[in-house]
CSV table of C-alpha atoms in Angstrom, one decimal:
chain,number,residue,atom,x,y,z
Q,136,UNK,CA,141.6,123.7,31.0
Q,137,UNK,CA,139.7,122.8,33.7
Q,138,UNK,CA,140.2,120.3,36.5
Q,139,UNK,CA,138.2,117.5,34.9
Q,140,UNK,CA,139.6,118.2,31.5
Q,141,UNK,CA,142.1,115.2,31.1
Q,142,UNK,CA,145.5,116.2,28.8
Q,143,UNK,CA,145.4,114.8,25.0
Q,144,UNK,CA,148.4,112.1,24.7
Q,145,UNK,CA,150.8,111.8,21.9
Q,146,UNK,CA,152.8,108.8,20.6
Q,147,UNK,CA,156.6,109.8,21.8
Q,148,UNK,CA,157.9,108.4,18.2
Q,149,UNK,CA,157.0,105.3,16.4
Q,150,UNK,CA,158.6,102.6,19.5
Q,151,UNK,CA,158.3,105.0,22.3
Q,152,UNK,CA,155.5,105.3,25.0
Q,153,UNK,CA,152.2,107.2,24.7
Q,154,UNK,CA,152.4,110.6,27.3
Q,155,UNK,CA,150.2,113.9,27.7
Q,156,UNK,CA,150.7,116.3,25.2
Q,157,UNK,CA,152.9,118.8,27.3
Q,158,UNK,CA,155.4,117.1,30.2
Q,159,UNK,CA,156.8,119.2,33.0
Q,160,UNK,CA,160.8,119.9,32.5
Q,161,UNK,CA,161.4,119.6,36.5
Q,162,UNK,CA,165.1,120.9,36.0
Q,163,UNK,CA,164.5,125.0,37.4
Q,164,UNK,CA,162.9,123.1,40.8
Q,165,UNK,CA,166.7,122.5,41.6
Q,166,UNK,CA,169.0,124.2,39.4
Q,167,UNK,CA,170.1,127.4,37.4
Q,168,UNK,CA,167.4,129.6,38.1
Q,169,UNK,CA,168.4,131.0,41.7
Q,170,UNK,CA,166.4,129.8,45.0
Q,171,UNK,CA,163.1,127.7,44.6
Q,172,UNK,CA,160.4,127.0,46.8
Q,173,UNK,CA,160.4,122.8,47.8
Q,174,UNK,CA,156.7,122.5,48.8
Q,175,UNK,CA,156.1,124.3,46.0
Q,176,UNK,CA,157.6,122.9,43.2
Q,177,UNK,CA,155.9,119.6,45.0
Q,178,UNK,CA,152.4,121.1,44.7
Q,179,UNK,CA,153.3,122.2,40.8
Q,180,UNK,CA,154.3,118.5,40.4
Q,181,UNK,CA,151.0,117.2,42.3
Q,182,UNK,CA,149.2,119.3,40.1
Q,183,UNK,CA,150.7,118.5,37.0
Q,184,UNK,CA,149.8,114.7,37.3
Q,185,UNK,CA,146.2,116.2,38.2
Q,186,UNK,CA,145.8,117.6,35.3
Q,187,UNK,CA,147.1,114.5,33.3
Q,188,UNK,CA,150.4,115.3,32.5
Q,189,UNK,CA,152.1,112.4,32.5
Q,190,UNK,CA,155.6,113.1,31.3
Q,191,UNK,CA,158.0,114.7,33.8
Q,192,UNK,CA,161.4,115.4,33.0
Q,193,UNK,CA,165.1,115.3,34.6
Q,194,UNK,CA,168.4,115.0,34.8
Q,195,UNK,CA,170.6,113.4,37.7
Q,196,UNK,CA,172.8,116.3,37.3
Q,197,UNK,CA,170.3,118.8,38.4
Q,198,UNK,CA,171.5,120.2,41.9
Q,199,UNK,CA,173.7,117.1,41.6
Q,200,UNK,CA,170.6,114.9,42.8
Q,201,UNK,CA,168.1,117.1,44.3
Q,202,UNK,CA,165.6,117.1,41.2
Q,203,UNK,CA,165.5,113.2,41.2
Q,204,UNK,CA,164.8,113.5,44.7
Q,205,UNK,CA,162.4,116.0,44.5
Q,206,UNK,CA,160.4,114.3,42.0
Q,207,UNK,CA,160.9,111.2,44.1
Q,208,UNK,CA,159.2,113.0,47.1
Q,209,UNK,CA,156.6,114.5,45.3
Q,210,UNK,CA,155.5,111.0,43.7
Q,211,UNK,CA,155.7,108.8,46.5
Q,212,UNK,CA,153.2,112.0,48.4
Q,213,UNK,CA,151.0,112.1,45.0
Q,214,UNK,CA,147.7,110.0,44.8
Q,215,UNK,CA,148.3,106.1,43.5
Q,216,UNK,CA,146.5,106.0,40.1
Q,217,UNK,CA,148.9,109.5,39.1
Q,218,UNK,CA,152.0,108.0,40.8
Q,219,UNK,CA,151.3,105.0,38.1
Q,220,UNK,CA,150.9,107.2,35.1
Q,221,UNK,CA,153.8,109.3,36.0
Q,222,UNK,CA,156.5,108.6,32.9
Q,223,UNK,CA,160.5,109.8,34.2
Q,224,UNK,CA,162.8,111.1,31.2
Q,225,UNK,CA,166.4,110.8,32.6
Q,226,UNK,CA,169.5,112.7,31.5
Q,227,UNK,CA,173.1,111.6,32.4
Q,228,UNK,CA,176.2,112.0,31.8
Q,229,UNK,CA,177.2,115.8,32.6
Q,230,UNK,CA,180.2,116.0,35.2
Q,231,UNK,CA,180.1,118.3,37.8
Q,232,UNK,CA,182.5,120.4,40.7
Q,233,UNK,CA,181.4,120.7,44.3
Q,234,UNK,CA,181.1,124.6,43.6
Q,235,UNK,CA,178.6,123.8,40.7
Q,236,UNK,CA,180.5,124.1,37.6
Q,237,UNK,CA,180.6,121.6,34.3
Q,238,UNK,CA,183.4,119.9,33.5
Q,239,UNK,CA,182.4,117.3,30.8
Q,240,UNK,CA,180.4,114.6,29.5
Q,241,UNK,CA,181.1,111.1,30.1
Q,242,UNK,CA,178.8,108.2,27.7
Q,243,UNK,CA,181.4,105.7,28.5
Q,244,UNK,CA,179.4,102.1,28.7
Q,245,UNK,CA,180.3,101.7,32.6
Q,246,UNK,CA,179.5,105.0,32.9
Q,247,UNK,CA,176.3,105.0,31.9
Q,248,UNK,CA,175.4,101.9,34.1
Q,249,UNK,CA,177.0,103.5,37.1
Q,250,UNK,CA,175.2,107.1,36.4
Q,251,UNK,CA,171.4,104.7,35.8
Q,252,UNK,CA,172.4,103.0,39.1
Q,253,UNK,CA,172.5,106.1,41.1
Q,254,UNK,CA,169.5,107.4,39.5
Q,255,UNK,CA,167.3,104.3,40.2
Q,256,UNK,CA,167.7,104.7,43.7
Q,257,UNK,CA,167.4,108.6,44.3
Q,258,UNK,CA,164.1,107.7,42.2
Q,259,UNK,CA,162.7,105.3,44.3
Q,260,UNK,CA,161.8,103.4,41.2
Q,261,UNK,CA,163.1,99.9,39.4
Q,262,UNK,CA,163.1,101.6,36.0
Q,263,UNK,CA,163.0,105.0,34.2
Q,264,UNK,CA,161.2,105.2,31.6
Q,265,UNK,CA,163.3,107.0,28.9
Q,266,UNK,CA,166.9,107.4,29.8
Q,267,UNK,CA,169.5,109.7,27.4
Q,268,UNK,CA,172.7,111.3,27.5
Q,269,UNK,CA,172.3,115.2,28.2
Q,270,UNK,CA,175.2,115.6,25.4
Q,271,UNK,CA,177.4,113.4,23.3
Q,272,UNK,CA,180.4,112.5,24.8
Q,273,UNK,CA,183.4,113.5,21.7
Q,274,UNK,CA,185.3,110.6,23.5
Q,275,UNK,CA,183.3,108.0,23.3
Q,276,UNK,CA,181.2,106.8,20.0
Q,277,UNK,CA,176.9,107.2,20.3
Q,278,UNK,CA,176.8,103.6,19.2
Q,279,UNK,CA,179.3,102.5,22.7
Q,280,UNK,CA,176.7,104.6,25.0
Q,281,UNK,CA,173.3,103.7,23.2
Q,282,UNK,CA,174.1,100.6,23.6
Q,283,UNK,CA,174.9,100.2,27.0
Q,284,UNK,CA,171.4,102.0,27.3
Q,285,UNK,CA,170.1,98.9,25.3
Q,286,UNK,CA,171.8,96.6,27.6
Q,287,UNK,CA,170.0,98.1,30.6
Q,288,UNK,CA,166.2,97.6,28.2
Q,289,UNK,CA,167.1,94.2,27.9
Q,290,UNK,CA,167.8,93.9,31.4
Q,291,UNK,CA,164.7,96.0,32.5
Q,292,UNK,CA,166.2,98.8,33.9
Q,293,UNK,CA,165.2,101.4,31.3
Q,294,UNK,CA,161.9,101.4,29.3
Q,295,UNK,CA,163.0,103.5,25.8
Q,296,UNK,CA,166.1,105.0,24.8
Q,297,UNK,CA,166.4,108.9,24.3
Q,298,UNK,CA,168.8,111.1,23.1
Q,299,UNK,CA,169.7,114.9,23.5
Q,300,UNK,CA,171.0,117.4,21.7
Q,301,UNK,CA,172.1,115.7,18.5
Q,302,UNK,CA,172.5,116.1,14.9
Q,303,UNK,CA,170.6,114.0,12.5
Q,304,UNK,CA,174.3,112.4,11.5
Q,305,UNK,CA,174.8,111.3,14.9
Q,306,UNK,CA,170.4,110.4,15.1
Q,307,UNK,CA,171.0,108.0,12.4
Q,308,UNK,CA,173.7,106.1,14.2
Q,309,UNK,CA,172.1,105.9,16.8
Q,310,UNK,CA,169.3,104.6,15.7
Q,311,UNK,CA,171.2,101.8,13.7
Q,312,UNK,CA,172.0,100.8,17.2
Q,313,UNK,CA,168.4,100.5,18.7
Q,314,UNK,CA,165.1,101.7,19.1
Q,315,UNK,CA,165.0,105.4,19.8
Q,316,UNK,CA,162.2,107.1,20.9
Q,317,UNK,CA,162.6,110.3,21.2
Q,318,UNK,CA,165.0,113.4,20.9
Q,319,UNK,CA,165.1,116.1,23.1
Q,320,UNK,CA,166.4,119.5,21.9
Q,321,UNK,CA,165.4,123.1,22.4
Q,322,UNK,CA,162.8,124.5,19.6
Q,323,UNK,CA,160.8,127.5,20.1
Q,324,UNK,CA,159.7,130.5,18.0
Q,325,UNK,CA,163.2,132.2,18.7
Q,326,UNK,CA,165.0,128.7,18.6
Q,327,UNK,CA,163.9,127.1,14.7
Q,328,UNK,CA,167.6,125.7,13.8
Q,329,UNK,CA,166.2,122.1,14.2
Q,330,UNK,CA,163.9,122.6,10.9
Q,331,UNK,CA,166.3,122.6,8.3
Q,332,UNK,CA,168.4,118.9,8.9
Q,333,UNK,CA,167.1,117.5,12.2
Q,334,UNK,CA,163.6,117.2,12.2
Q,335,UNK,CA,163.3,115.7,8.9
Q,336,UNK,CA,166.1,113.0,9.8
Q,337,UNK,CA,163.6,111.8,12.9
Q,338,UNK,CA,160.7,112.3,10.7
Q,339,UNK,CA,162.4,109.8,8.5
Q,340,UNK,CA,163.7,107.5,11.4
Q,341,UNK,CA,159.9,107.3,13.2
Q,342,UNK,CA,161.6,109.7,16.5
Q,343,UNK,CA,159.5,111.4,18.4
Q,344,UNK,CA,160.9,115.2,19.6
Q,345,UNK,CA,160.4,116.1,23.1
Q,346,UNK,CA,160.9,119.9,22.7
Q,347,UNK,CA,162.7,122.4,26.0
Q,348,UNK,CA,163.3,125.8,26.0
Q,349,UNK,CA,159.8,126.3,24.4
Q,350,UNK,CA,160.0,130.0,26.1
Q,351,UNK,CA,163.4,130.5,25.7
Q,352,UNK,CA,163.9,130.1,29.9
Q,353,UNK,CA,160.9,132.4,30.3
Q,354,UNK,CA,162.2,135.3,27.4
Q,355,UNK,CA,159.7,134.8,25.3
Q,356,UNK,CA,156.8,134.0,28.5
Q,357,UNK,CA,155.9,137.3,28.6
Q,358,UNK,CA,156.7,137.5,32.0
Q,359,UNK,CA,160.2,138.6,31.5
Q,360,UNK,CA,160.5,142.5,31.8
Q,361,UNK,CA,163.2,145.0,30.4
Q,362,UNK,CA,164.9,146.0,33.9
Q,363,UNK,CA,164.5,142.9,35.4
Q,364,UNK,CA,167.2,141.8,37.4
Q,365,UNK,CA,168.3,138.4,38.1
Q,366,UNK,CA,169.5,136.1,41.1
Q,367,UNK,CA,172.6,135.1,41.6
Q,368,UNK,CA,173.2,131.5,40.5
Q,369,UNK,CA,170.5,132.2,37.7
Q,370,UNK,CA,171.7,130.8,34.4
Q,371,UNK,CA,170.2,133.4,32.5
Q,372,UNK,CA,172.9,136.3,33.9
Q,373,UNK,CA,175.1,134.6,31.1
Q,374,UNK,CA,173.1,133.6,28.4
Q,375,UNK,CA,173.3,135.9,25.5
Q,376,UNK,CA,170.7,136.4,24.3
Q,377,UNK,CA,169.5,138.0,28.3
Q,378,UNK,CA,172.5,140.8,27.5
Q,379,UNK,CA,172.0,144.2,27.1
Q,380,UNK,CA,171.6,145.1,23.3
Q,381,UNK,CA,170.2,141.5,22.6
Q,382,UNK,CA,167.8,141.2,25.3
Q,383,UNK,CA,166.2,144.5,24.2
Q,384,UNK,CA,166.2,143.1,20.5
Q,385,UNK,CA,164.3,139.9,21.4
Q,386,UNK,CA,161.8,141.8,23.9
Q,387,UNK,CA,160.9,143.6,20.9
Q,388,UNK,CA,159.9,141.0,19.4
Q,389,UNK,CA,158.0,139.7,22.7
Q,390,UNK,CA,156.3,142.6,22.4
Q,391,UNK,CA,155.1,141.9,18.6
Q,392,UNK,CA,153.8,138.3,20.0
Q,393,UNK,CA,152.5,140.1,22.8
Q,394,UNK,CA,149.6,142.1,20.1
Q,395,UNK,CA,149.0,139.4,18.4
Q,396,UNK,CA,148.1,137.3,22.2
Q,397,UNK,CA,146.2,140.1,23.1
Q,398,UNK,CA,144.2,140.2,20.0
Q,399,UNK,CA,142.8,136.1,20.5
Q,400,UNK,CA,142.6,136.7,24.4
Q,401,UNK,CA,145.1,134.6,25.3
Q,402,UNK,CA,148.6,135.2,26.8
Q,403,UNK,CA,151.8,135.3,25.3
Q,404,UNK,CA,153.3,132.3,27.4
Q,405,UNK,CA,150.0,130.4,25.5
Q,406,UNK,CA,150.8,131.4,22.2
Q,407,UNK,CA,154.4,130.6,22.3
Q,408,UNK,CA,153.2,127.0,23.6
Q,409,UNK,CA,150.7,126.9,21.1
Q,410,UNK,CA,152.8,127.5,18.6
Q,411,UNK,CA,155.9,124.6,19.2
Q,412,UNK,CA,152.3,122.1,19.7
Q,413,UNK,CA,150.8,123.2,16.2
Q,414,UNK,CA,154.2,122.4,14.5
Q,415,UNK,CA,153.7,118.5,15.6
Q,416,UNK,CA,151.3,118.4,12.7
Q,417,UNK,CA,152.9,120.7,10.1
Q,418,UNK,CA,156.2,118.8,10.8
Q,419,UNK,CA,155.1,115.5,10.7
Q,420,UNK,CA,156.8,114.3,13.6
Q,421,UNK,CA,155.4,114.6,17.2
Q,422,UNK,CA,156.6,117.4,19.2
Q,423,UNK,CA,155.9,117.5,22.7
Q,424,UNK,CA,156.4,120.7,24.6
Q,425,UNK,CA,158.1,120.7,27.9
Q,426,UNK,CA,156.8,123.5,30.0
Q,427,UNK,CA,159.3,124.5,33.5
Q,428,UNK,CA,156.6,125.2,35.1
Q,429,UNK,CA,158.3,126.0,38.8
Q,430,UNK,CA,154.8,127.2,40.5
Q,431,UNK,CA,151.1,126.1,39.8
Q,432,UNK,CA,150.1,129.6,38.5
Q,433,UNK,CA,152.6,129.4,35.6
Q,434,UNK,CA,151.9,125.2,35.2
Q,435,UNK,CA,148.1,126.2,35.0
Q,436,UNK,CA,148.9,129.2,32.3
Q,437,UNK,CA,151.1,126.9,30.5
Q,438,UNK,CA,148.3,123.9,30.3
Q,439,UNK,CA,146.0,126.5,29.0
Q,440,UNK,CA,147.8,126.6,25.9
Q,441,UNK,CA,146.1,123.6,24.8
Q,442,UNK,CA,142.8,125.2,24.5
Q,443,UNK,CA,144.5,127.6,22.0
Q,444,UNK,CA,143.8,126.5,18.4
Q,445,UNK,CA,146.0,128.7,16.2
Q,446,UNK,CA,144.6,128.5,12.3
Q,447,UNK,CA,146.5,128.9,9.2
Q,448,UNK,CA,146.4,132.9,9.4
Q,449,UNK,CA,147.6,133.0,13.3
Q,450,UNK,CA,150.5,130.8,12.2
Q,451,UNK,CA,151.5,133.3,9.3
Q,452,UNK,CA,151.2,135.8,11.5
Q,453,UNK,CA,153.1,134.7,14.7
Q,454,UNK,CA,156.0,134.0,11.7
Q,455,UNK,CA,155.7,137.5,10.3
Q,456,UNK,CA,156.3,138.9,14.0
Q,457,UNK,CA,158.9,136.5,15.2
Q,458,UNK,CA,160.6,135.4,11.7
Q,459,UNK,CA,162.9,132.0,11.8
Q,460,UNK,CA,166.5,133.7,12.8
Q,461,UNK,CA,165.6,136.7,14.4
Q,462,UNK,CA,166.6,136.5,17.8
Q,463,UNK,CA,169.4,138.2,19.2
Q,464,UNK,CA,172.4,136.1,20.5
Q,465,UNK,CA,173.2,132.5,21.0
Q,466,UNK,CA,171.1,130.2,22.6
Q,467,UNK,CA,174.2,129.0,25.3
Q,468,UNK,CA,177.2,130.7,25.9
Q,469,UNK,CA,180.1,129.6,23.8
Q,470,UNK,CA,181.4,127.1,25.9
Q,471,UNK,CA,178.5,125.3,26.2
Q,472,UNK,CA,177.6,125.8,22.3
Q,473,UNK,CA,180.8,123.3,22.0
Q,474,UNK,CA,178.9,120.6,23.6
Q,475,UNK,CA,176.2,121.3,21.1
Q,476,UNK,CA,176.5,118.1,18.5
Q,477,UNK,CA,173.1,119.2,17.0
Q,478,UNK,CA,175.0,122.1,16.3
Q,479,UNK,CA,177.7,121.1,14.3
């Protein structure tokens, strides 16, 4: 895609707001992926609005501020007319430790004013534009916190309500509740569980899906190699599916995407991307991909995957290599597989 080339938009859901066709999940600027580079992930930002993306998203728990701020800093230093497009998705709730760890989820209505507050000023901004809880608080019913979410619409605080994470039990409630734009959950090539009862609930209920983890946290990017070894602090060193006889199982099947890349000229990372955007149409929902992107090399490989047009035989194909339920290991370690209400 070239530097003129402006992004194609999609309609996040039947009530929520129009943004580019990928948006730029801002969390591995701050968090879980060991060290990042500040003025870089500023210049990946820059060049993401550039470009036309439009959707960039957080959560206030990501280096316990630092990725509000960040994106903060890098739209108040970004040109006016991008600054203006520039959409923020906002997740709350998670509870952290001073060392880093996770300790809970609170969606308790004061709560969730309290956590919007904070945000709102570590933005810079007098709204955000969609604003979900990261998971669903077992405490505390989805109706109590979406909501309180609709309370701060009305008041002008908050543009759309999101949610995260959630089954399509829990996406019906909530939508009995108010409008709700969109759900964000993971769904890649090795992550398909959403097909069978959750996208055809916010197919029915008019919800858009924005979609994370399209390359599994860089497994399936292409980039990830078979002695690689990670930082400390990097999420990945306990994921399971990055462990010994499961990371070689789901390389192996990198590799299969990987000849099938090479044979249309294009990269793995592309095809993967290609792949979660070409299911917005064979769903019947929209689906837009959020690429973490935490250099400009990687952002500008990732935007390339919407010159990738993948017919009816590439799909079939990409299927036959990396079949529904093949990849090795969970998608979270067990702990945080608890938290999961979309899987439950």
């Amino acid at each position: 895609m070239t530097h003129t080339q402006r992004i194609p938009t999609r309609p996040l859901g039947t009530t929520g707001p129009r943004v580019s066709a990928l948006g730029l999940g801002c969390m591995g600027m701050s968090a879980l992926y060991g060290e990042s580079d500040r003025a870089e992930s500023i210049a990946t930002i820059h060049a993401a609005l550039d470009a036309g993306v439009t959707l960039l998203d957080t959560g206030d728990f990501y280096g316990m501020g630092h990725n509000e701020l960040l994106i903060a800093e890098a739209l108040r230093t970004a040109p006016a007319a991008a600054r203006e497009q520039a959409l923020t998705s906002v997740k709350f709730g998670a509870l952290r430790t001073v060392e880093g760890g996770f300790t809970g989820y609170d969606g308790r209505p004061a709560a969730v004013k309290n956590f919007a507050a904070y945000s709102l000023q570590r933005l810079g901004t007098d709204h955000i534009d969609i604003y979900r809880i990261a998971r669903v608080d077992p405490d505390v019913p989805i109706e109590e916190t979406v909501g309180a979410i609709a309370e701060l619409v009305e008041a002008g605080h908050v543009r759309h309500i999101g949610l995260s994470e959630v089954g399509a039990d829990t996406l019906r409630r909530a939508a009995a509740v108010a409008p709700i734009a969109d759900l964000q959950i993971e769904y890649s090539l090795i992550s398909r569980s959403i097909e069978e009862k959750i996208l055809p609930a916010a197919r029915e209920l008019g919800i858009g899906i924005t979609a994370y983890g399209v390359l599994s946290r860089g497994l399936i990017s292409g980039h990830f190699t078979r002695d690689r070894e990670l930082a400390p602090g990097d999420f990945r060193g306990m994921s399971p599916r990055f462990q010994g006889e499961n990371l070689q199982r789901n390389l192996d099947l990198v590799d299969r995407l990987r000849a099938l890349a090479d044979a249309k000229g294009v990269s793995v990372a592309q095809t993967a991307v290609a792949w979660v955007l070409a299911q917005a149409g064979r769903q019947g929902v929209d689906i837009v991909p959020l690429v973490g992107a935490r250099r400009r090399d990687r952002l500008a490989e990732a935007l390339g995957a919407l010159d990738v047009t993948l017919d009816a035989a590439d799909l079939a194909a990409i299927e036959e290599a990396v079949p529904a339920g093949a990849a090795a290991g969970e998608r979270y370690p067990a702990a945080q597989m608890a938290h999961l209400d979309s899987e439950h």
